[in-house]
Short mmCIF file of N, CA, C and O in Angstrom, two decimals:
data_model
loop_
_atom_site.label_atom_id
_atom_site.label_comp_id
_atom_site.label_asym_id
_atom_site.label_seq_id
_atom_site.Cartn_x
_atom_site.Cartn_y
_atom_site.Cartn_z
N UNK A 1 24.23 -0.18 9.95
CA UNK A 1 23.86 -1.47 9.31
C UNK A 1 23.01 -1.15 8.07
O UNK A 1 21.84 -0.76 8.10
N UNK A 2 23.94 -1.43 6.72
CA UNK A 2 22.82 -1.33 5.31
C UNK A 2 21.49 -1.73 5.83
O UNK A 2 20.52 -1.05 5.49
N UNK A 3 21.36 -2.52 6.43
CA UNK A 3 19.52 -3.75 6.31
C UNK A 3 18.60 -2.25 6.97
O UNK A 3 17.76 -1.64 6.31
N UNK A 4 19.04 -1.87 8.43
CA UNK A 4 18.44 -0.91 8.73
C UNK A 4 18.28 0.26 8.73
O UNK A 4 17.72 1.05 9.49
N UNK A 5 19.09 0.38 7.33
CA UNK A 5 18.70 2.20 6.73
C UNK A 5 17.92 1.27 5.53
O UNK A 5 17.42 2.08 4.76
N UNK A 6 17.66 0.03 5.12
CA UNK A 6 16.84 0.07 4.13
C UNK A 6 15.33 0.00 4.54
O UNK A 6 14.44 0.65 4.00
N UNK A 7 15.19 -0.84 5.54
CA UNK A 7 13.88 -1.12 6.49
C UNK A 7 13.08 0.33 6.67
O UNK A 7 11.93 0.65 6.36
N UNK A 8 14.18 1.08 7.30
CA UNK A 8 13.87 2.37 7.57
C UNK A 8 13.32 3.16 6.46
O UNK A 8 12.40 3.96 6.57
N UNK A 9 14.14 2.79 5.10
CA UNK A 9 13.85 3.90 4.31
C UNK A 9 12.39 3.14 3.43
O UNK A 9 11.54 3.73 2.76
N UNK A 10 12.48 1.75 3.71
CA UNK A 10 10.93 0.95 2.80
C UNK A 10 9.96 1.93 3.99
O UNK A 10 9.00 2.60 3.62
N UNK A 11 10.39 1.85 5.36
CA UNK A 11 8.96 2.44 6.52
C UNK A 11 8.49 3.74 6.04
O UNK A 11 7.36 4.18 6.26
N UNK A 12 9.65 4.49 5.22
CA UNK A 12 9.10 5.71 5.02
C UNK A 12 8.17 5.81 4.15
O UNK A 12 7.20 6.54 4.37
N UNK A 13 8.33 4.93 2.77
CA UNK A 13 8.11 5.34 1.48
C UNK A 13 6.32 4.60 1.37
O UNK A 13 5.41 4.81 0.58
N UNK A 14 6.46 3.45 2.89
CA UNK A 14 5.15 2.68 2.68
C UNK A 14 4.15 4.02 3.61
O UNK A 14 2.93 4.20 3.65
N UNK A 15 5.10 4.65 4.16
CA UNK A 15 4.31 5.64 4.91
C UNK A 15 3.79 6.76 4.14
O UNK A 15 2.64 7.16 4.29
N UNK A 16 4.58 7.25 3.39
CA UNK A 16 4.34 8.08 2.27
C UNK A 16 3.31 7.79 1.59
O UNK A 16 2.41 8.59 1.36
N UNK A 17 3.33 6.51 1.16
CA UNK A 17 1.85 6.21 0.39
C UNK A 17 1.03 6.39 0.79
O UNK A 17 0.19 7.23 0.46
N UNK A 18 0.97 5.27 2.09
CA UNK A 18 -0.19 5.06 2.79
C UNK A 18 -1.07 6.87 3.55
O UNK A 18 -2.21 6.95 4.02
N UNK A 19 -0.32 7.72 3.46
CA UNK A 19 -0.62 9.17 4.03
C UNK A 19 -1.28 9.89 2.58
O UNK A 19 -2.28 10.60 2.54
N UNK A 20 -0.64 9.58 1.70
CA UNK A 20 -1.39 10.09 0.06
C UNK A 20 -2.69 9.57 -0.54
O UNK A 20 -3.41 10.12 -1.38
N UNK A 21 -2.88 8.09 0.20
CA UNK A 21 -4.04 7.23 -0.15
C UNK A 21 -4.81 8.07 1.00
O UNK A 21 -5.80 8.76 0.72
N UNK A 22 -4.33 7.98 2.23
CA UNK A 22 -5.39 9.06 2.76
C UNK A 22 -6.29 10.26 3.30
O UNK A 22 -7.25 10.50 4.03
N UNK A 23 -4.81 11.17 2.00
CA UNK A 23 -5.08 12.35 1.77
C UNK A 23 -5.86 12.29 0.72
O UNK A 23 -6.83 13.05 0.69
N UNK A 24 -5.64 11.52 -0.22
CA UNK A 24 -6.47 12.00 -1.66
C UNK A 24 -8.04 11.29 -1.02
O UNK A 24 -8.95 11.68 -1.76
N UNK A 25 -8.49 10.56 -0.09
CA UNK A 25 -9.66 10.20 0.14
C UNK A 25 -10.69 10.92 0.80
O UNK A 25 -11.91 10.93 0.63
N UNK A 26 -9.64 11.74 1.94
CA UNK A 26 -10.63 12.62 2.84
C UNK A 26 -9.77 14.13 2.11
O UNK A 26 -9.57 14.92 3.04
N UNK A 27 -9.49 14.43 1.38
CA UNK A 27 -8.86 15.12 0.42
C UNK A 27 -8.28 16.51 1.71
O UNK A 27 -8.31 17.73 1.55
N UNK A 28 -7.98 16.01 2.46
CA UNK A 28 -7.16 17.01 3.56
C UNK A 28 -5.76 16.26 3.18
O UNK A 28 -5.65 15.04 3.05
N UNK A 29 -4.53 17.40 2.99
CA UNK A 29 -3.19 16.65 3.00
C UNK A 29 -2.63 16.61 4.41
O UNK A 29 -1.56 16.05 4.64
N UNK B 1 -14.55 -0.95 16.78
CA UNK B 1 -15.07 0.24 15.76
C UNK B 1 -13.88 0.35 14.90
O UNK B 1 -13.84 0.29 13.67
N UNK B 2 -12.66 0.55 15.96
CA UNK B 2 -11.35 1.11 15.16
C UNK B 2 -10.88 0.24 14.23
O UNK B 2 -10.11 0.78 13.44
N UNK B 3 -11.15 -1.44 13.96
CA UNK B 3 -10.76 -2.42 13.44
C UNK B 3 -11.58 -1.87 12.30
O UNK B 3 -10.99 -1.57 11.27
N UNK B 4 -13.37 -1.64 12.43
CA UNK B 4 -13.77 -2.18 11.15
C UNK B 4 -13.45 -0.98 10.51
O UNK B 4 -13.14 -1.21 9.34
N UNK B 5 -13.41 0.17 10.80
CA UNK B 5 -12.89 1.27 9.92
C UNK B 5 -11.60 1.45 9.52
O UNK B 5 -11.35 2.50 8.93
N UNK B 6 -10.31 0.29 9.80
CA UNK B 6 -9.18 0.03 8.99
C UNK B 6 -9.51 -0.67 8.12
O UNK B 6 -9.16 -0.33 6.99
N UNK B 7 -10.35 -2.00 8.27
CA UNK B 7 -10.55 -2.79 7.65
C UNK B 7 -11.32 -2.15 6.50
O UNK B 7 -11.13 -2.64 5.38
N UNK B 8 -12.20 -1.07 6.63
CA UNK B 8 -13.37 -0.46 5.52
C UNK B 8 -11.98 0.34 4.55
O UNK B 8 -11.95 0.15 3.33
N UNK B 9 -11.03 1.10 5.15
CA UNK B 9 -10.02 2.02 4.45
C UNK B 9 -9.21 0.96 3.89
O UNK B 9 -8.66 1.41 2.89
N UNK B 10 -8.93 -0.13 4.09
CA UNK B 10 -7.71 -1.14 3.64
C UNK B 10 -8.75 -1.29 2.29
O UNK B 10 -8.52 -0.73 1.22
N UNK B 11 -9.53 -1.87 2.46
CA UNK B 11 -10.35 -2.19 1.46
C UNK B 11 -10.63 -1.16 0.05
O UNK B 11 -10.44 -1.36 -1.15
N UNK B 12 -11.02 -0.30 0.61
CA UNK B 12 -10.86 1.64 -0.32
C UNK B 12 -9.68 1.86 -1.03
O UNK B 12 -9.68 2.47 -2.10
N UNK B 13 -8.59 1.38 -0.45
CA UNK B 13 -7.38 1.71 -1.02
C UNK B 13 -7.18 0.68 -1.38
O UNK B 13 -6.20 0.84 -2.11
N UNK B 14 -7.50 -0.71 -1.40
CA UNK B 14 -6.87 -2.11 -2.22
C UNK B 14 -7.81 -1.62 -3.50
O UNK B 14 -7.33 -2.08 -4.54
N UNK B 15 -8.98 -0.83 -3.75
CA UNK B 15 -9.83 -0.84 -4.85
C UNK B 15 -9.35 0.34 -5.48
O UNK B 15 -9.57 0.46 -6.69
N UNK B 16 -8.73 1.23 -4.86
CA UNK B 16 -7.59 2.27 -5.83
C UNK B 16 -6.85 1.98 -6.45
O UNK B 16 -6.49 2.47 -7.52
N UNK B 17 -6.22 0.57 -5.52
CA UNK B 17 -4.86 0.25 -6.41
C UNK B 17 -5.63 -0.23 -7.89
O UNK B 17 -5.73 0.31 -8.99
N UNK B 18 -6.24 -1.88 -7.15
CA UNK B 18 -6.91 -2.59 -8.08
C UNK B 18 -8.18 -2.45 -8.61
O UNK B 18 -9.22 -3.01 -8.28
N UNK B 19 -7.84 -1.21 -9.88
CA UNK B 19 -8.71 -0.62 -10.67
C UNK B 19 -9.08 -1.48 -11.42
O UNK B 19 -9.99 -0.92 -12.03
N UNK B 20 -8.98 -2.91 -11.95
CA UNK B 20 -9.42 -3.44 -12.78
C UNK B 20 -10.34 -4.82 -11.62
O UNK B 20 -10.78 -5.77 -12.26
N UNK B 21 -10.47 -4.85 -10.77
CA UNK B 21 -10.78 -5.58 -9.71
C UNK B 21 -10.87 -6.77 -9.96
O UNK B 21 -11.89 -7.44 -9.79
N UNK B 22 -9.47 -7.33 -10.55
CA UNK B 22 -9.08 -8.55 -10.31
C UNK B 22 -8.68 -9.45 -9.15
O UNK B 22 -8.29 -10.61 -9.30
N UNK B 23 -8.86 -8.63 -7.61
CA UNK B 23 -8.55 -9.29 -6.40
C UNK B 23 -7.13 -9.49 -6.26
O UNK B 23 -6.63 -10.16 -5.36
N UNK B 24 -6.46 -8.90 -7.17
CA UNK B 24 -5.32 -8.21 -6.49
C UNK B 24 -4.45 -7.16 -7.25
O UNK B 24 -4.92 -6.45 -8.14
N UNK B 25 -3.28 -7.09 -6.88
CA UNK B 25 -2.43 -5.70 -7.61
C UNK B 25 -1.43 -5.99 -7.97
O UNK B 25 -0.65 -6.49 -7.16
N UNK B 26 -1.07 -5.82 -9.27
CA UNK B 26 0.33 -5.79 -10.01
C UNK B 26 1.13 -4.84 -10.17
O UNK B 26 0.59 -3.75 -9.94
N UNK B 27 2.28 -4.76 -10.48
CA UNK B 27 3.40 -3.95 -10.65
C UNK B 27 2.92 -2.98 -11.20
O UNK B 27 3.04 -1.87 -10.67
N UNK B 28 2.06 -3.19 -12.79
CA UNK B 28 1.55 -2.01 -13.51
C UNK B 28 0.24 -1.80 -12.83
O UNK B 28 -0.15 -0.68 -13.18
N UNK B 29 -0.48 -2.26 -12.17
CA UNK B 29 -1.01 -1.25 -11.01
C UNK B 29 -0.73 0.21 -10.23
O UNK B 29 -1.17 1.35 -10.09
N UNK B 30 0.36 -0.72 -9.84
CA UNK B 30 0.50 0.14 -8.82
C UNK B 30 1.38 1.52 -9.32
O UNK B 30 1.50 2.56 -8.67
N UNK B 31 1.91 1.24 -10.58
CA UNK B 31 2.99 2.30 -11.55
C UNK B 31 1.86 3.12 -11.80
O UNK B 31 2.17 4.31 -11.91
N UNK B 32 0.26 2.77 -11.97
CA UNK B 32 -0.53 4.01 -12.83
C UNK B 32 -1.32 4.77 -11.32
O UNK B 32 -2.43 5.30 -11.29
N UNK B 33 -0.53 4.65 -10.38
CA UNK B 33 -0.82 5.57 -9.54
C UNK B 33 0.43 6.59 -9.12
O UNK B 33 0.45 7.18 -8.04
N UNK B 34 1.43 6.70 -10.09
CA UNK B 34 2.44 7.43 -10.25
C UNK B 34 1.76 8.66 -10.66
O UNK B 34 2.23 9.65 -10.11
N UNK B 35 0.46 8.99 -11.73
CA UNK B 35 -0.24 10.33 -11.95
C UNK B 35 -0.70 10.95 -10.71
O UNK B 35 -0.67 12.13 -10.36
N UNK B 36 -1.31 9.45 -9.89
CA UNK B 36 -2.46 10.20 -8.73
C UNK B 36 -1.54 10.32 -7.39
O UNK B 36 -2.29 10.85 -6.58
N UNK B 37 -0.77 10.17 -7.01
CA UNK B 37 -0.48 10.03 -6.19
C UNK B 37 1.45 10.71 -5.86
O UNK B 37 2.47 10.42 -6.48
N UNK B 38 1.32 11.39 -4.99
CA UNK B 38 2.95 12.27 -4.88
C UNK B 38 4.05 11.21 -4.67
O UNK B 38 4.81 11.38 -3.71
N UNK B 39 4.20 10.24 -5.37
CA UNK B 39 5.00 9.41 -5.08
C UNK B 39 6.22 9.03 -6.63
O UNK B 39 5.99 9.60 -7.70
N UNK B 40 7.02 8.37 -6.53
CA UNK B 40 8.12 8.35 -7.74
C UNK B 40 7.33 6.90 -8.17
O UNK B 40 6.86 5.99 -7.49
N UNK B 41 7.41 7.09 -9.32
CA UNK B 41 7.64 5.52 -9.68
C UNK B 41 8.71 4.66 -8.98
O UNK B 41 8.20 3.71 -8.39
N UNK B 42 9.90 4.72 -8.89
CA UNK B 42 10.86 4.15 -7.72
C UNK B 42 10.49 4.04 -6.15
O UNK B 42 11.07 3.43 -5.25
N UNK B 43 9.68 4.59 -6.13
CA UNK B 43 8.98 4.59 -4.68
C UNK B 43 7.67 4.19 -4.92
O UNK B 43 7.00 4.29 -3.89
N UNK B 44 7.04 3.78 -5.89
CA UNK B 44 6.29 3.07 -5.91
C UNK B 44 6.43 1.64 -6.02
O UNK B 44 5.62 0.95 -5.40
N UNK B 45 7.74 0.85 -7.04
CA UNK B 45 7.56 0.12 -7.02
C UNK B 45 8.42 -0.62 -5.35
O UNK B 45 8.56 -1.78 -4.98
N UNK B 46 8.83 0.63 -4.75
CA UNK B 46 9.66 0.31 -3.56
C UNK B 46 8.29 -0.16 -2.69
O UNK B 46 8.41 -1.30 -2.23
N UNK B 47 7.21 0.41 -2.45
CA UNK B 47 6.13 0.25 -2.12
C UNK B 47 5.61 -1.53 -2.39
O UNK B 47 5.25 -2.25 -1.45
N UNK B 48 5.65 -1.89 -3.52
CA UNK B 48 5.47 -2.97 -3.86
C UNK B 48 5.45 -4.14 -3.09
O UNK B 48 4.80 -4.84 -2.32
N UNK B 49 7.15 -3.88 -4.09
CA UNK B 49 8.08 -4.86 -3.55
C UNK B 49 8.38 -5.04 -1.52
O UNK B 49 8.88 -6.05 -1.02
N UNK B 50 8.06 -4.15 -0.93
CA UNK B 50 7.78 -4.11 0.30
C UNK B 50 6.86 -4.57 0.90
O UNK B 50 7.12 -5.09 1.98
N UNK B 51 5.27 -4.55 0.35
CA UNK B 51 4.11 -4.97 0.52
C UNK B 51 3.94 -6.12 0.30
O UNK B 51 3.33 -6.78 1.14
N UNK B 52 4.56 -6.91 -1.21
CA UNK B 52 4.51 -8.28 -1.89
C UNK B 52 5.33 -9.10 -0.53
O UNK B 52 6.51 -8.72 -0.59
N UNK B 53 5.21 -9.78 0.32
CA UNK B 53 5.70 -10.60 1.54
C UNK B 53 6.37 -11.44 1.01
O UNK B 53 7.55 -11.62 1.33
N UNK B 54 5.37 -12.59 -0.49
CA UNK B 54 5.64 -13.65 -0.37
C UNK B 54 6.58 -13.12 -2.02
O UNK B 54 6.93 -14.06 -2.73
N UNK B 55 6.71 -12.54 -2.21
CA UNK B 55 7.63 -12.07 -3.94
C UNK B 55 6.88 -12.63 -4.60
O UNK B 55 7.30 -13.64 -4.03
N UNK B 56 6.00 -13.08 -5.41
CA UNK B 56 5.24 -13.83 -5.88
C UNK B 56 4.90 -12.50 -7.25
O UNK B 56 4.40 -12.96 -8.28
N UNK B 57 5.10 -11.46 -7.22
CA UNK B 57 4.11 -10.37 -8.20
C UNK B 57 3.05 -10.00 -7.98
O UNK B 57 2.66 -9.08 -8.68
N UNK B 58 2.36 -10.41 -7.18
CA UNK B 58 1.09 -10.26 -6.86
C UNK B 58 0.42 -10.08 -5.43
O UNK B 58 0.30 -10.97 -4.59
N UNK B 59 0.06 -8.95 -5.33
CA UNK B 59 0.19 -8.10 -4.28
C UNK B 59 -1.42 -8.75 -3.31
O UNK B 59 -2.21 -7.80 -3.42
N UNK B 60 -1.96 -9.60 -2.69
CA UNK B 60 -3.21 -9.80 -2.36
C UNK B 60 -3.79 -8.62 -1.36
O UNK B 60 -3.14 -7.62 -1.06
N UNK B 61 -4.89 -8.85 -0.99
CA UNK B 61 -5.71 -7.61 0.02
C UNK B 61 -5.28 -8.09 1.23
O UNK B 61 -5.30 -7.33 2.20
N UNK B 62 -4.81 -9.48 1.37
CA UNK B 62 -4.14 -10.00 2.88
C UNK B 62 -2.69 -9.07 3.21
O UNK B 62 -2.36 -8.56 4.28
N UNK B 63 -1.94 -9.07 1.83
CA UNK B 63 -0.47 -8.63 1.79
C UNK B 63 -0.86 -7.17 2.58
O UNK B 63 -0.68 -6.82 3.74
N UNK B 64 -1.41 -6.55 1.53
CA UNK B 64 -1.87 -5.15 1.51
C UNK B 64 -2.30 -4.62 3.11
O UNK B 64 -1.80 -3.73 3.79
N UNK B 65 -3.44 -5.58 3.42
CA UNK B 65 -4.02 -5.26 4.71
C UNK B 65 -2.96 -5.24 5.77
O UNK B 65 -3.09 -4.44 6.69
N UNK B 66 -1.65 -6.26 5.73
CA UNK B 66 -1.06 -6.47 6.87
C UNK B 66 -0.53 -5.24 6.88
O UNK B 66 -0.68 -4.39 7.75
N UNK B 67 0.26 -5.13 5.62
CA UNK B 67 0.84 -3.40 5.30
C UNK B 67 0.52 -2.53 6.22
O UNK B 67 1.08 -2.25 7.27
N UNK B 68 -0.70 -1.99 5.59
CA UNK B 68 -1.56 -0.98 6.49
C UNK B 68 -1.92 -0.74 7.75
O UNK B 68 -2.27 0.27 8.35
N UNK B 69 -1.68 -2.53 8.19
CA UNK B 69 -2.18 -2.35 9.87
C UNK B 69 -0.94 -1.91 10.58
O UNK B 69 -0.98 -1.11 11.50
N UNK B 70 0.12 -2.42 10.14
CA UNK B 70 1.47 -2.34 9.92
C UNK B 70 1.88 -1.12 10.42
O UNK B 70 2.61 -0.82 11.37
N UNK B 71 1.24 -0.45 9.53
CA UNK B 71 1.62 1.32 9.38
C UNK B 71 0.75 2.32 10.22
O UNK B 71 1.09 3.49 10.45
N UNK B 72 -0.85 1.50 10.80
CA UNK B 72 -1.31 2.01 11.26
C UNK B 72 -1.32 1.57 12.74
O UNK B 72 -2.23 1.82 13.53
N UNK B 73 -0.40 1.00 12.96
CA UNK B 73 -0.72 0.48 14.66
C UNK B 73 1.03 -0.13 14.76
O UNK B 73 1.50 -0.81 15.68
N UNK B 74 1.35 0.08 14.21
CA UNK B 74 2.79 -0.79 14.45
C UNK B 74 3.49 -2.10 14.41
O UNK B 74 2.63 -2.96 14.59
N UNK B 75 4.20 -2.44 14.32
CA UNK B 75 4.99 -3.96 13.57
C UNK B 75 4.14 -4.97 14.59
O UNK B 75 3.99 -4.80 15.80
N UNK B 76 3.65 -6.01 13.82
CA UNK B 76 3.37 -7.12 15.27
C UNK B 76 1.23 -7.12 15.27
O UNK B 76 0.33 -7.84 15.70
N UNK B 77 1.32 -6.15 14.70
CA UNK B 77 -0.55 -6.24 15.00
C UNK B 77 -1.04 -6.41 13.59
O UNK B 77 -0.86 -5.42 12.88
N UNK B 78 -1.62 -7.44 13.03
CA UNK B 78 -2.15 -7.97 11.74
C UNK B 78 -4.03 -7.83 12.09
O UNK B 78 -4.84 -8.18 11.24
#
């Protein structure tokens, strides 16, 4: 199903961020 | 404890985005963290547009926060 490889692929990319916002804060990657 | 220290990090990172601290985040916001941050511009504005709930352009600390809780506890817990 297109919808849930897109869902999937927004979960990644908000995850991606959200792991860079809190790598660059406690500056451990 | 665990609430107010999402709530303290949601907040940390809504003031990364929104460097000009207008109380919320725009598109070109969130593009000038394409330097700081390992992410594409296409995956940033994928970020966005994911976060923005109501499409409106304008990203609030409510949008943002749900995001995060979102990501940090799983679909369903705001």
């Amino acid at each position: 199903d297109p919808n849930m490889k897109g869902a999937a692929a927004n979960e990644g990319v908000l995850a991606n961020f959200f792991n860079s916002l809190l790598s660059k804060k406690t500056g451990v990657p | 404890s665990d609430c107010s220290a999402v709530l303290e990090k949601t907040r940390e990172f809504f003031q990364i985005c929104d460097i000009e601290g207008k109380g919320f985040i725009t598109r070109r916001d969130m593009q000038r963290l394409n330097g700081e941050l390992p992410l594409s511009a296409e995956e940033l504005e994928n970020v966005f547009a994911t976060l923005d709930a109501d499409g409106n352009g304008y990203l609030t600390l409510e949008e943002f926060s749900s995001g995060f809780s979102e990501f940090m506890f799983g679909p369903g817990v705001v």
